[in-house]
Short mmCIF file of C-alpha atoms in Angstrom, two decimals:
data_model
loop_
_atom_site.label_atom_id
_atom_site.label_comp_id
_atom_site.label_asym_id
_atom_site.label_seq_id
_atom_site.Cartn_x
_atom_site.Cartn_y
_atom_site.Cartn_z
CA MET A 1 0.00 0.00 0.00
CA ASN A 2 1.30 3.44 -0.87
CA LYS A 3 1.98 5.75 2.00
CA PRO A 4 0.54 9.26 1.79
CA THR A 5 2.91 12.00 0.64
CA LEU A 6 4.50 14.77 2.68
CA TYR A 7 5.79 18.02 1.19
CA THR A 8 7.19 21.16 2.77
CA SER A 9 6.57 24.58 1.23
CA LEU A 10 9.27 26.83 2.69
CA SER A 11 7.53 30.08 1.68
CA PRO A 12 4.00 31.23 0.77
CA ALA A 13 5.49 32.10 -2.64
CA LEU A 14 6.12 28.38 -3.20
CA LEU A 15 2.67 27.15 -2.15
CA ASP A 16 1.47 27.16 -5.78
CA LEU A 17 3.81 24.23 -6.48
CA TYR A 18 1.72 21.93 -4.34
CA ASN A 19 -1.81 20.68 -4.66
CA VAL A 20 -3.46 21.83 -1.44
CA ARG A 21 -6.86 20.40 -2.32
CA ASP A 22 -6.49 16.76 -1.39
CA CYS A 23 -4.40 17.03 1.73
CA ILE A 24 -3.99 18.42 5.20
CA VAL A 25 -2.31 21.83 5.13
CA VAL A 26 -0.36 22.65 8.29
CA VAL A 27 0.06 26.43 8.55
CA ILE A 28 3.29 27.27 10.37
CA ASP A 29 4.18 30.70 11.74
CA ILE A 30 6.27 30.05 14.82
CA LEU A 31 7.08 33.70 15.62
CA ARG A 32 4.32 34.17 16.46
CA ALA A 33 0.85 33.68 14.96
CA THR A 34 0.47 29.93 15.22
CA SER A 35 2.09 29.90 18.68
CA THR A 36 -0.42 32.51 19.85
CA ILE A 37 -3.30 30.55 18.30
CA ALA A 38 -2.25 27.38 20.17
CA THR A 39 -1.91 29.29 23.43
CA ALA A 40 -5.27 31.07 23.18
CA LEU A 41 -7.11 27.83 22.39
CA TYR A 42 -5.21 25.91 25.06
CA ASN A 43 -6.20 28.55 27.59
CA GLY A 44 -9.86 28.13 26.73
CA ALA A 45 -10.60 30.61 23.97
CA LYS A 46 -13.83 29.55 22.23
CA SER A 47 -12.24 30.11 18.85
CA VAL A 48 -9.68 32.17 16.97
CA ILE A 49 -10.85 33.88 13.80
CA PRO A 50 -7.88 34.51 11.50
CA VAL A 51 -8.48 37.45 9.18
CA ASP A 52 -6.28 38.97 6.53
CA SER A 53 -6.70 42.67 7.21
CA VAL A 54 -6.68 45.05 10.16
CA GLU A 55 -9.95 46.57 8.92
CA LYS A 56 -11.74 43.23 8.90
CA CYS A 57 -10.33 42.50 12.35
CA MET A 58 -11.77 45.78 13.70
CA ARG A 59 -15.14 45.25 11.99
CA LEU A 60 -15.54 41.73 13.40
CA GLY A 61 -14.46 43.01 16.81
CA ARG A 62 -17.31 45.53 16.76
CA ASP A 63 -19.95 43.23 15.25
CA MET A 64 -19.26 40.16 17.37
CA GLU A 65 -17.80 41.66 20.53
CA CYS A 66 -14.58 39.72 20.20
CA ILE A 67 -11.09 40.53 21.26
CA THR A 68 -9.17 42.04 18.36
CA ALA A 69 -5.49 41.40 18.05
CA GLY A 70 -2.72 41.44 15.52
CA GLU A 71 0.53 42.79 14.35
CA ARG A 72 2.06 44.39 11.36
CA ASP A 73 5.84 44.14 11.11
CA GLY A 74 6.05 42.63 14.56
CA LYS A 75 4.19 45.38 16.49
CA VAL A 76 0.57 45.72 17.63
CA ALA A 77 -1.35 47.01 14.64
CA GLU A 78 -2.98 50.41 15.04
CA GLY A 79 -6.66 50.14 15.88
CA LEU A 80 -6.38 46.70 17.48
CA GLN A 81 -6.47 45.96 21.20
CA TYR A 82 -3.84 43.30 21.62
CA GLY A 83 -0.67 41.99 20.06
CA ASN A 84 0.69 38.72 18.90
CA SER A 85 2.27 37.42 22.10
CA SER A 86 1.23 34.27 23.90
CA PHE A 87 1.72 36.08 27.19
CA GLU A 88 -1.22 38.36 26.45
CA TYR A 89 -3.59 35.39 26.51
CA PRO A 90 -3.60 33.69 29.93
CA ARG A 91 -6.61 31.60 30.86
CA SER A 92 -7.85 34.30 33.25
CA PHE A 93 -8.24 36.61 30.29
CA ILE A 94 -9.08 34.55 27.23
CA GLU A 95 -11.24 31.68 28.52
CA GLY A 96 -14.61 31.55 26.80
CA LYS A 97 -13.80 34.44 24.49
CA ILE A 98 -13.37 34.74 20.75
CA LEU A 99 -10.09 36.15 19.46
CA VAL A 100 -9.95 37.81 16.05
CA LEU A 101 -6.34 37.78 14.83
CA THR A 102 -4.49 39.29 11.89
CA THR A 103 -0.73 38.98 11.37
CA THR A 104 1.86 39.84 8.72
CA ASN A 105 2.51 36.31 7.60
CA GLY A 106 0.61 33.49 9.30
CA THR A 107 -3.02 34.52 8.89
CA ARG A 108 -2.24 35.73 5.37
CA LEU A 109 -0.88 32.28 4.47
CA LEU A 110 -3.97 30.57 5.88
CA HIS A 111 -6.14 32.70 3.62
CA MET A 112 -3.90 31.93 0.64
CA ALA A 113 -4.36 28.22 1.28
CA LEU A 114 -8.14 28.70 1.45
CA ALA A 115 -8.09 30.68 -1.79
CA LYS A 116 -6.23 27.82 -3.47
CA GLY A 117 -8.92 25.37 -2.41
CA ALA A 118 -7.59 23.84 0.79
CA THR A 119 -10.37 22.29 2.84
CA ASP A 120 -8.40 20.64 5.62
CA ILE A 121 -6.29 23.18 7.51
CA ILE A 122 -4.65 23.00 10.92
CA THR A 123 -2.04 25.26 12.51
CA GLY A 124 1.23 24.07 13.98
CA SER A 125 3.76 25.39 16.47
CA PHE A 126 6.28 23.87 18.86
CA LEU A 127 3.75 24.55 21.63
CA ASN A 128 1.45 21.94 20.10
CA LEU A 129 3.93 19.78 18.19
CA SER A 130 2.69 16.46 19.57
CA ALA A 131 -0.96 17.23 18.95
CA VAL A 132 -0.11 18.08 15.32
CA CYS A 133 1.99 14.95 14.80
CA ASP A 134 -0.57 12.66 16.48
CA TYR A 135 -3.30 14.07 14.26
CA LEU A 136 -1.27 13.72 11.06
CA ILE A 137 -0.40 10.11 11.86
CA LYS A 138 -3.99 9.26 12.77
CA GLU A 139 -5.50 10.89 9.67
CA ASN A 140 -2.98 9.22 7.34
CA LYS A 141 -3.62 11.68 4.50
CA ASN A 142 -1.29 13.61 2.20
CA ILE A 143 0.33 16.54 3.99
CA ILE A 144 1.70 19.95 3.09
CA LEU A 145 3.74 21.67 5.77
CA ALA A 146 3.26 25.33 4.81
CA CYS A 147 5.78 27.75 6.28
CA ALA A 148 4.73 31.39 6.56
CA GLY A 149 8.26 32.80 6.49
CA TRP A 150 8.69 36.56 6.63
CA LYS A 151 7.15 38.44 3.72
CA ASP A 152 7.73 35.41 1.49
CA LYS A 153 11.34 34.97 2.59
CA VAL A 154 12.27 31.58 4.02
CA ASN A 155 12.99 31.66 7.75
CA VAL A 156 14.76 29.44 10.24
CA GLU A 157 12.06 28.87 12.84
CA ASP A 158 9.28 27.78 10.49
CA THR A 159 11.72 25.52 8.66
CA LEU A 160 12.81 23.99 11.98
CA PHE A 161 9.23 23.24 12.92
CA ALA A 162 8.63 21.55 9.57
CA GLY A 163 11.78 19.55 10.28
CA ALA A 164 10.51 18.57 13.71
CA VAL A 165 7.30 17.20 12.20
CA VAL A 166 9.21 15.30 9.51
CA HIS A 167 11.54 13.93 12.18
CA ARG A 168 8.61 12.53 14.16
CA ILE A 169 6.28 11.20 11.49
CA LYS A 170 8.47 10.35 8.49
CA ALA A 171 8.07 6.57 8.87
CA GLY A 172 4.43 6.81 7.81
CA PHE A 173 4.87 8.98 4.71
CA THR A 174 6.45 9.07 1.27
CA ILE A 175 8.80 12.06 1.32
CA ASN A 176 10.11 12.89 -2.13
CA CYS A 177 10.82 16.46 -1.15
CA ASP A 178 14.26 17.97 -0.63
CA ALA A 179 12.84 20.84 1.43
CA SER A 180 11.42 18.34 3.94
CA ASN A 181 14.67 16.42 4.17
CA MET A 182 16.77 19.56 4.55
CA ALA A 183 14.39 20.86 7.21
CA GLN A 184 14.73 17.62 9.10
CA CYS A 185 18.52 17.75 8.88
CA LEU A 186 18.50 21.30 10.30
CA TYR A 187 16.12 20.28 13.09
CA GLU A 188 18.42 17.43 14.07
CA GLN A 189 21.25 19.93 14.40
CA ALA A 190 19.06 22.28 16.39
CA LYS A 191 16.90 20.10 18.58
CA ASP A 192 18.99 20.02 21.72
CA ASP A 193 18.65 23.78 22.09
CA LEU A 194 16.44 25.50 19.55
CA TYR A 195 17.02 28.92 21.08
CA GLU A 196 20.80 28.63 20.90
CA PHE A 197 20.51 27.41 17.32
CA MET A 198 18.41 30.44 16.37
CA LYS A 199 21.01 32.66 17.96
CA LYS A 200 23.91 30.86 16.31
CA MET A 201 22.17 31.01 12.95
CA ASP A 202 21.81 34.73 13.39
CA ALA A 203 18.18 34.25 12.46
CA SER A 204 16.71 37.43 11.03
CA HIS A 205 13.47 37.11 12.97
CA TYR A 206 15.41 36.48 16.17
CA HIS A 207 17.04 39.88 15.67
CA ARG A 208 13.78 41.57 14.77
CA LEU A 209 12.05 40.40 17.95
CA MET A 210 15.10 40.82 20.18
CA ASN A 211 15.10 44.45 19.08
CA PHE A 212 11.56 44.70 20.48
CA GLY A 213 12.72 43.14 23.77
CA LEU A 214 10.91 39.90 23.07
CA GLU A 215 13.46 37.29 24.15
CA ARG A 216 10.90 35.78 26.52
CA ASP A 217 8.47 35.44 23.62
CA ILE A 218 11.03 33.71 21.44
CA ARG A 219 12.00 31.25 24.19
CA HIS A 220 8.34 30.51 24.86
CA CYS A 221 7.56 29.88 21.18
CA LEU A 222 10.32 27.25 21.02
CA ALA A 223 9.03 25.18 23.97
CA GLU A 224 7.51 21.87 22.96
CA ASP A 225 4.00 20.79 23.91
CA VAL A 226 3.18 23.41 26.52
CA ALA A 227 -0.12 24.21 24.77
CA ASN A 228 -0.86 20.86 23.21
CA VAL A 229 -4.14 21.47 21.38
CA LEU A 230 -5.00 20.93 17.74
CA PRO A 231 -6.27 24.16 16.09
CA TYR A 232 -8.54 23.03 13.26
CA TYR A 233 -10.12 25.41 10.75
CA VAL A 234 -13.87 25.06 10.34
CA ASP A 235 -16.66 27.59 9.70
CA GLU A 236 -14.15 30.41 9.20
CA ARG A 237 -12.52 29.93 12.57
CA LEU A 238 -9.93 27.84 14.34
CA VAL A 239 -11.29 25.65 17.12
CA SER A 240 -9.52 23.22 19.37
CA LEU A 241 -9.61 19.49 18.82
CA ARG A 242 -7.89 18.24 21.96
CA SER A 243 -5.31 15.58 21.19
CA SER A 244 -6.00 12.12 22.52
CA GLY A 245 -3.22 12.59 25.06
CA GLY A 246 -4.32 16.14 26.01
CA MET B 1 32.23 50.93 6.26
CA ASN B 2 29.24 48.76 5.45
CA LYS B 3 29.95 45.39 3.96
CA PRO B 4 28.00 44.46 0.83
CA THR B 5 24.98 42.19 1.34
CA LEU B 6 24.60 38.53 0.47
CA TYR B 7 21.24 36.83 -0.07
CA THR B 8 20.30 33.35 -1.21
CA SER B 9 17.20 32.73 -3.31
CA LEU B 10 16.42 29.04 -2.87
CA SER B 11 14.08 28.86 -5.89
CA PRO B 12 13.44 30.85 -9.09
CA ALA B 13 9.96 31.49 -7.64
CA LEU B 14 11.60 33.50 -4.85
CA LEU B 15 13.87 35.61 -7.05
CA ASP B 16 11.31 38.43 -7.12
CA LEU B 17 12.00 39.08 -3.43
CA TYR B 18 15.48 40.34 -4.22
CA ASN B 19 16.73 43.32 -6.15
CA VAL B 20 18.88 41.77 -8.86
CA ARG B 21 19.77 45.11 -10.46
CA ASP B 22 22.58 46.36 -8.27
CA CYS B 23 24.38 43.13 -7.53
CA ILE B 24 26.17 40.09 -8.86
CA VAL B 25 23.74 37.25 -9.52
CA VAL B 26 25.29 33.78 -9.24
CA VAL B 27 23.16 31.30 -11.18
CA ILE B 28 23.39 27.84 -9.59
CA ASP B 29 22.23 24.62 -11.24
CA ILE B 30 24.57 21.94 -9.95
CA LEU B 31 22.85 18.99 -11.65
CA ARG B 32 23.82 19.86 -14.26
CA ALA B 33 23.67 23.08 -16.32
CA THR B 34 26.18 25.22 -14.48
CA SER B 35 28.54 22.25 -14.04
CA THR B 36 28.41 21.61 -17.77
CA ILE B 37 29.00 25.31 -18.49
CA ALA B 38 32.10 25.35 -16.27
CA THR B 39 33.43 22.18 -17.89
CA ALA B 40 32.89 23.35 -21.47
CA LEU B 41 34.60 26.69 -20.84
CA TYR B 42 37.40 25.06 -18.86
CA ASN B 43 38.00 22.71 -21.77
CA GLY B 44 38.37 25.62 -24.16
CA ALA B 45 34.89 26.30 -25.53
CA LYS B 46 34.88 29.82 -27.01
CA SER B 47 31.57 30.55 -25.31
CA VAL B 48 28.35 28.99 -24.07
CA ILE B 49 25.12 30.60 -25.23
CA PRO B 50 22.34 29.83 -22.76
CA VAL B 51 18.91 29.92 -24.39
CA ASP B 52 15.48 29.34 -22.95
CA SER B 53 13.90 27.13 -25.59
CA VAL B 54 14.78 24.07 -27.66
CA GLU B 55 13.60 25.91 -30.78
CA LYS B 56 15.96 28.82 -30.22
CA CYS B 57 18.75 26.37 -29.53
CA MET B 58 18.16 24.62 -32.87
CA ARG B 59 17.87 27.92 -34.77
CA LEU B 60 21.13 29.28 -33.36
CA GLY B 61 22.79 25.95 -34.07
CA ARG B 62 21.84 26.27 -37.74
CA ASP B 63 22.59 30.00 -38.10
CA MET B 64 25.92 30.04 -36.28
CA GLU B 65 27.18 26.50 -36.76
CA CYS B 66 27.40 25.85 -33.05
CA ILE B 67 27.00 22.70 -31.07
CA THR B 68 23.46 22.43 -29.77
CA ALA B 69 22.80 20.78 -26.47
CA GLY B 70 20.24 20.59 -23.76
CA GLU B 71 17.83 18.59 -21.75
CA ARG B 72 14.23 18.56 -20.77
CA ASP B 73 13.39 16.60 -17.64
CA GLY B 74 16.94 15.28 -17.42
CA LYS B 75 17.17 13.74 -20.92
CA VAL B 76 18.64 15.03 -24.20
CA ALA B 77 15.94 17.21 -25.75
CA GLU B 78 14.59 16.06 -29.10
CA GLY B 79 16.20 17.90 -32.00
CA LEU B 80 19.42 18.70 -30.13
CA GLN B 81 22.76 17.00 -30.67
CA TYR B 82 24.11 16.65 -27.16
CA GLY B 83 23.00 16.42 -23.56
CA ASN B 84 23.77 18.10 -20.32
CA SER B 85 26.66 16.01 -19.07
CA SER B 86 30.18 17.31 -18.47
CA PHE B 87 31.55 14.07 -19.93
CA GLU B 88 30.23 15.01 -23.37
CA TYR B 89 32.56 18.02 -23.49
CA PRO B 90 36.22 16.96 -23.31
CA ARG B 91 38.82 19.37 -24.65
CA SER B 92 39.34 17.21 -27.74
CA PHE B 93 35.74 17.89 -28.70
CA ILE B 94 34.76 21.32 -27.41
CA GLU B 95 37.93 23.42 -27.74
CA GLY B 96 37.39 26.51 -29.86
CA LYS B 97 33.70 25.78 -30.37
CA ILE B 98 30.53 27.55 -29.34
CA LEU B 99 28.01 25.58 -27.31
CA VAL B 100 24.33 26.58 -27.35
CA LEU B 101 22.65 25.15 -24.26
CA THR B 102 19.09 24.95 -23.00
CA THR B 103 18.06 23.19 -19.78
CA THR B 104 14.95 22.72 -17.65
CA ASN B 105 16.06 24.94 -14.82
CA GLY B 106 19.45 26.63 -15.06
CA THR B 107 19.27 28.46 -18.36
CA ARG B 108 15.67 29.39 -17.64
CA LEU B 109 16.72 31.02 -14.36
CA LEU B 110 19.49 32.96 -16.08
CA HIS B 111 16.92 34.41 -18.48
CA MET B 112 14.59 35.24 -15.59
CA ALA B 113 17.39 37.20 -13.93
CA LEU B 114 18.04 39.07 -17.18
CA ALA B 115 14.34 39.86 -17.55
CA LYS B 116 14.35 41.32 -14.03
CA GLY B 117 17.18 43.65 -14.94
CA ALA B 118 20.29 41.81 -13.76
CA THR B 119 23.40 43.12 -15.50
CA ASP B 120 26.12 41.24 -13.66
CA ILE B 121 25.63 37.47 -13.95
CA ILE B 122 28.04 34.60 -13.39
CA THR B 123 27.38 30.88 -13.05
CA GLY B 124 28.54 28.73 -10.17
CA SER B 125 29.15 25.04 -9.57
CA PHE B 126 31.37 22.98 -7.30
CA LEU B 127 33.65 22.49 -10.31
CA ASN B 128 34.51 26.19 -10.21
CA LEU B 129 33.78 27.04 -6.56
CA SER B 130 37.09 28.79 -5.90
CA ALA B 131 36.92 30.90 -9.03
CA VAL B 132 33.42 32.05 -8.03
CA CYS B 133 34.44 32.84 -4.45
CA ASP B 134 37.63 34.64 -5.48
CA TYR B 135 35.66 36.78 -7.91
CA LEU B 136 32.95 37.64 -5.37
CA ILE B 137 35.53 38.65 -2.78
CA LYS B 138 37.49 40.73 -5.28
CA GLU B 139 34.44 42.53 -6.68
CA ASN B 140 33.08 43.32 -3.19
CA LYS B 141 29.54 44.00 -4.46
CA ASN B 142 26.12 42.89 -3.23
CA ILE B 143 25.43 39.26 -4.11
CA ILE B 144 22.42 37.09 -4.83
CA LEU B 145 23.05 33.36 -4.88
CA ALA B 146 20.23 32.19 -7.16
CA CYS B 147 19.41 28.49 -6.97
CA ALA B 148 17.69 26.96 -9.98
CA GLY B 149 16.05 24.11 -8.05
CA TRP B 150 13.85 21.70 -9.94
CA LYS B 151 10.78 23.27 -11.56
CA ASP B 152 10.73 25.90 -8.81
CA LYS B 153 11.08 23.37 -6.01
CA VAL B 154 14.00 23.84 -3.65
CA ASN B 155 16.70 21.20 -4.03
CA VAL B 156 19.57 19.91 -1.93
CA GLU B 157 22.51 20.30 -4.30
CA ASP B 158 21.92 23.94 -5.27
CA THR B 159 21.32 24.80 -1.62
CA LEU B 160 24.57 23.05 -0.66
CA PHE B 161 26.50 25.05 -3.23
CA ALA B 162 25.04 28.31 -1.91
CA GLY B 163 26.11 27.13 1.54
CA ALA B 164 29.63 26.40 0.30
CA VAL B 165 29.94 29.96 -1.03
CA VAL B 166 28.59 31.45 2.21
CA HIS B 167 30.98 29.25 4.18
CA ARG B 168 33.96 30.61 2.26
CA ILE B 169 33.18 34.30 1.86
CA LYS B 170 30.90 35.23 4.77
CA ALA B 171 33.50 37.32 6.58
CA GLY B 172 33.31 39.97 3.87
CA PHE B 173 29.53 40.32 3.67
CA THR B 174 26.47 41.35 5.65
CA ILE B 175 24.24 38.28 5.72
CA ASN B 176 20.79 39.06 7.06
CA CYS B 177 19.28 36.09 5.29
CA ASP B 178 18.05 32.91 6.95
CA ALA B 179 18.24 30.96 3.69
CA SER B 180 21.98 31.72 3.45
CA ASN B 181 22.61 30.71 7.04
CA MET B 182 20.60 27.51 6.74
CA ALA B 183 22.39 26.64 3.50
CA GLN B 184 25.72 27.13 5.23
CA CYS B 185 24.66 24.92 8.14
CA LEU B 186 23.67 22.16 5.71
CA TYR B 187 26.94 22.50 3.80
CA GLU B 188 28.90 22.14 7.02
CA GLN B 189 27.08 18.88 7.68
CA ALA B 190 27.68 17.72 4.14
CA LYS B 191 31.14 18.93 3.22
CA ASP B 192 33.18 15.89 4.16
CA ASP B 193 31.30 13.80 1.61
CA LEU B 194 28.77 15.64 -0.52
CA TYR B 195 27.81 12.51 -2.43
CA GLU B 196 27.04 10.53 0.72
CA PHE B 197 25.04 13.48 2.05
CA MET B 198 22.95 13.63 -1.14
CA LYS B 199 22.32 9.90 -0.79
CA LYS B 200 21.50 10.14 2.92
CA MET B 201 19.17 13.08 2.26
CA ASP B 202 17.37 10.97 -0.30
CA ALA B 203 17.71 13.94 -2.62
CA SER B 204 15.03 13.89 -5.29
CA HIS B 205 17.41 14.87 -8.06
CA TYR B 206 19.84 12.19 -6.95
CA HIS B 207 17.10 9.64 -7.56
CA ARG B 208 16.10 11.18 -10.86
CA LEU B 209 19.62 10.98 -12.27
CA MET B 210 20.45 7.63 -10.68
CA ASN B 211 17.44 6.27 -12.53
CA PHE B 212 19.13 7.41 -15.74
CA GLY B 213 22.35 5.66 -14.70
CA LEU B 214 24.13 8.93 -14.06
CA GLU B 215 25.96 8.21 -10.82
CA ARG B 216 29.26 9.16 -12.47
CA ASP B 217 27.73 12.52 -13.48
CA ILE B 218 26.52 13.22 -9.96
CA ARG B 219 29.89 12.39 -8.43
CA HIS B 220 31.64 14.59 -10.99
CA CYS B 221 29.33 17.55 -10.35
CA LEU B 222 30.17 17.46 -6.64
CA ALA B 223 33.97 17.63 -7.13
CA GLU B 224 35.48 20.95 -6.15
CA ASP B 225 37.59 23.08 -8.47
CA VAL B 226 38.24 20.58 -11.23
CA ALA B 227 37.11 23.14 -13.85
CA ASN B 228 38.05 26.33 -12.11
CA VAL B 229 36.96 29.03 -14.55
CA LEU B 230 34.63 31.96 -14.06
CA PRO B 231 31.71 31.89 -16.53
CA TYR B 232 30.66 35.53 -16.97
CA TYR B 233 27.63 36.63 -19.00
CA VAL B 234 28.33 39.29 -21.61
CA ASP B 235 26.90 39.93 -25.09
CA GLU B 236 24.31 37.16 -24.67
CA ARG B 237 26.86 34.48 -23.93
CA LEU B 238 28.94 33.07 -21.13
CA VAL B 239 32.67 33.46 -21.55
CA SER B 240 35.48 32.43 -19.30
CA LEU B 241 37.31 34.87 -17.06
CA ARG B 242 40.12 32.67 -15.74
CA SER B 243 40.57 33.01 -12.00
CA SER B 244 43.81 34.50 -10.81
CA GLY B 245 44.87 31.09 -9.56
CA GLY B 246 43.70 29.22 -12.71
#
């Protein structure tokens, strides 16, 4: 029996090379959209609505009485209430609420995948790595690991996460994809200390966030399984499917 | 004084993210266009004319009495005389001749760079790694390492070559580019035995060429400095600028 396929798209600008229709698309934006999504859902948010513009975020916030949040170029976007940091969404604040989120790269990529016909979308981050891998193994469908990057440029942290997934689930999939194999090789170099690796690699996003004083955010976003939910996109929002172990 | 910048574009589909106008563009297609170009020029070809279609290749061959060569999907293209293997171009055959070459990825990328306004284009391969690095250090200009990949997909061997260049010349350049740093990290893992690394990585192009019985070609294309010329694009053709050490 043929195993399902696994491909990694290292940038939104490469997503067109893959057929997103008949597979699970894992949207990856480690710093920080998909980490924030995992945290908010883990801490009891009813749902996270990813939108692709600040205007839409504000409109939904008014119409539905949700919390509006998002960033442009790494800072809280003007007109929105909150930013794109996991630390802004403790259980005491977010439980039972709806979060409307727009970010430079991650939410934009999710909408690109939708526009290309994807029907099966989840989001992945180190915070929910096991939930993502468990789900992908259980579903046994073709997979595209879709990295958000930074304005279409490939980045280290999203690539490392793709590599982490490949590292864990490769036995069950046909991987005829150099990007996946390279990502896995990098992850194996990095896995003992992802933060140190980011620093050593002089990662561009590491610098960008360090300049905003966000070291704590970066460290948090590289911690495995501390918000181990499965954000699944349905009815225009991300809701949590708790993993079997969660 | 600011150092010039160095960026790596891992796929032709990402080239748009970089400004090719004010820099040296290094076109990289290890298996096998830029390896063949280095070999033909090293063995005394007068020039190599890269063209983007089989038809144009045949027309130039007739009009100028050149040798026509090229591949589509890894095999000699119908209507052309020769393929895309270094072993087809020994000195006894190619010396003093003009080679017109068209390939699936490498020559196409060169024409993309031209269309985007690049004016300073060289081609790189392991066979002429030192000549490329010496030239880039001497020129001290901004650099884009442009990987041809395979039909816009990222591949291992072009990424490794970009990493080899970064590894050698990084001290002289500002590298705010995750793709460059990741490529270098992969090269450092691979450098003791590039062929074994390709095999271990299950590289897709490795399989493609192995299926055509081209192991000898792959091994040859991973050998450093055995055809140490600098192919430079001028007047619609690539000519050899011999490196100072060559």
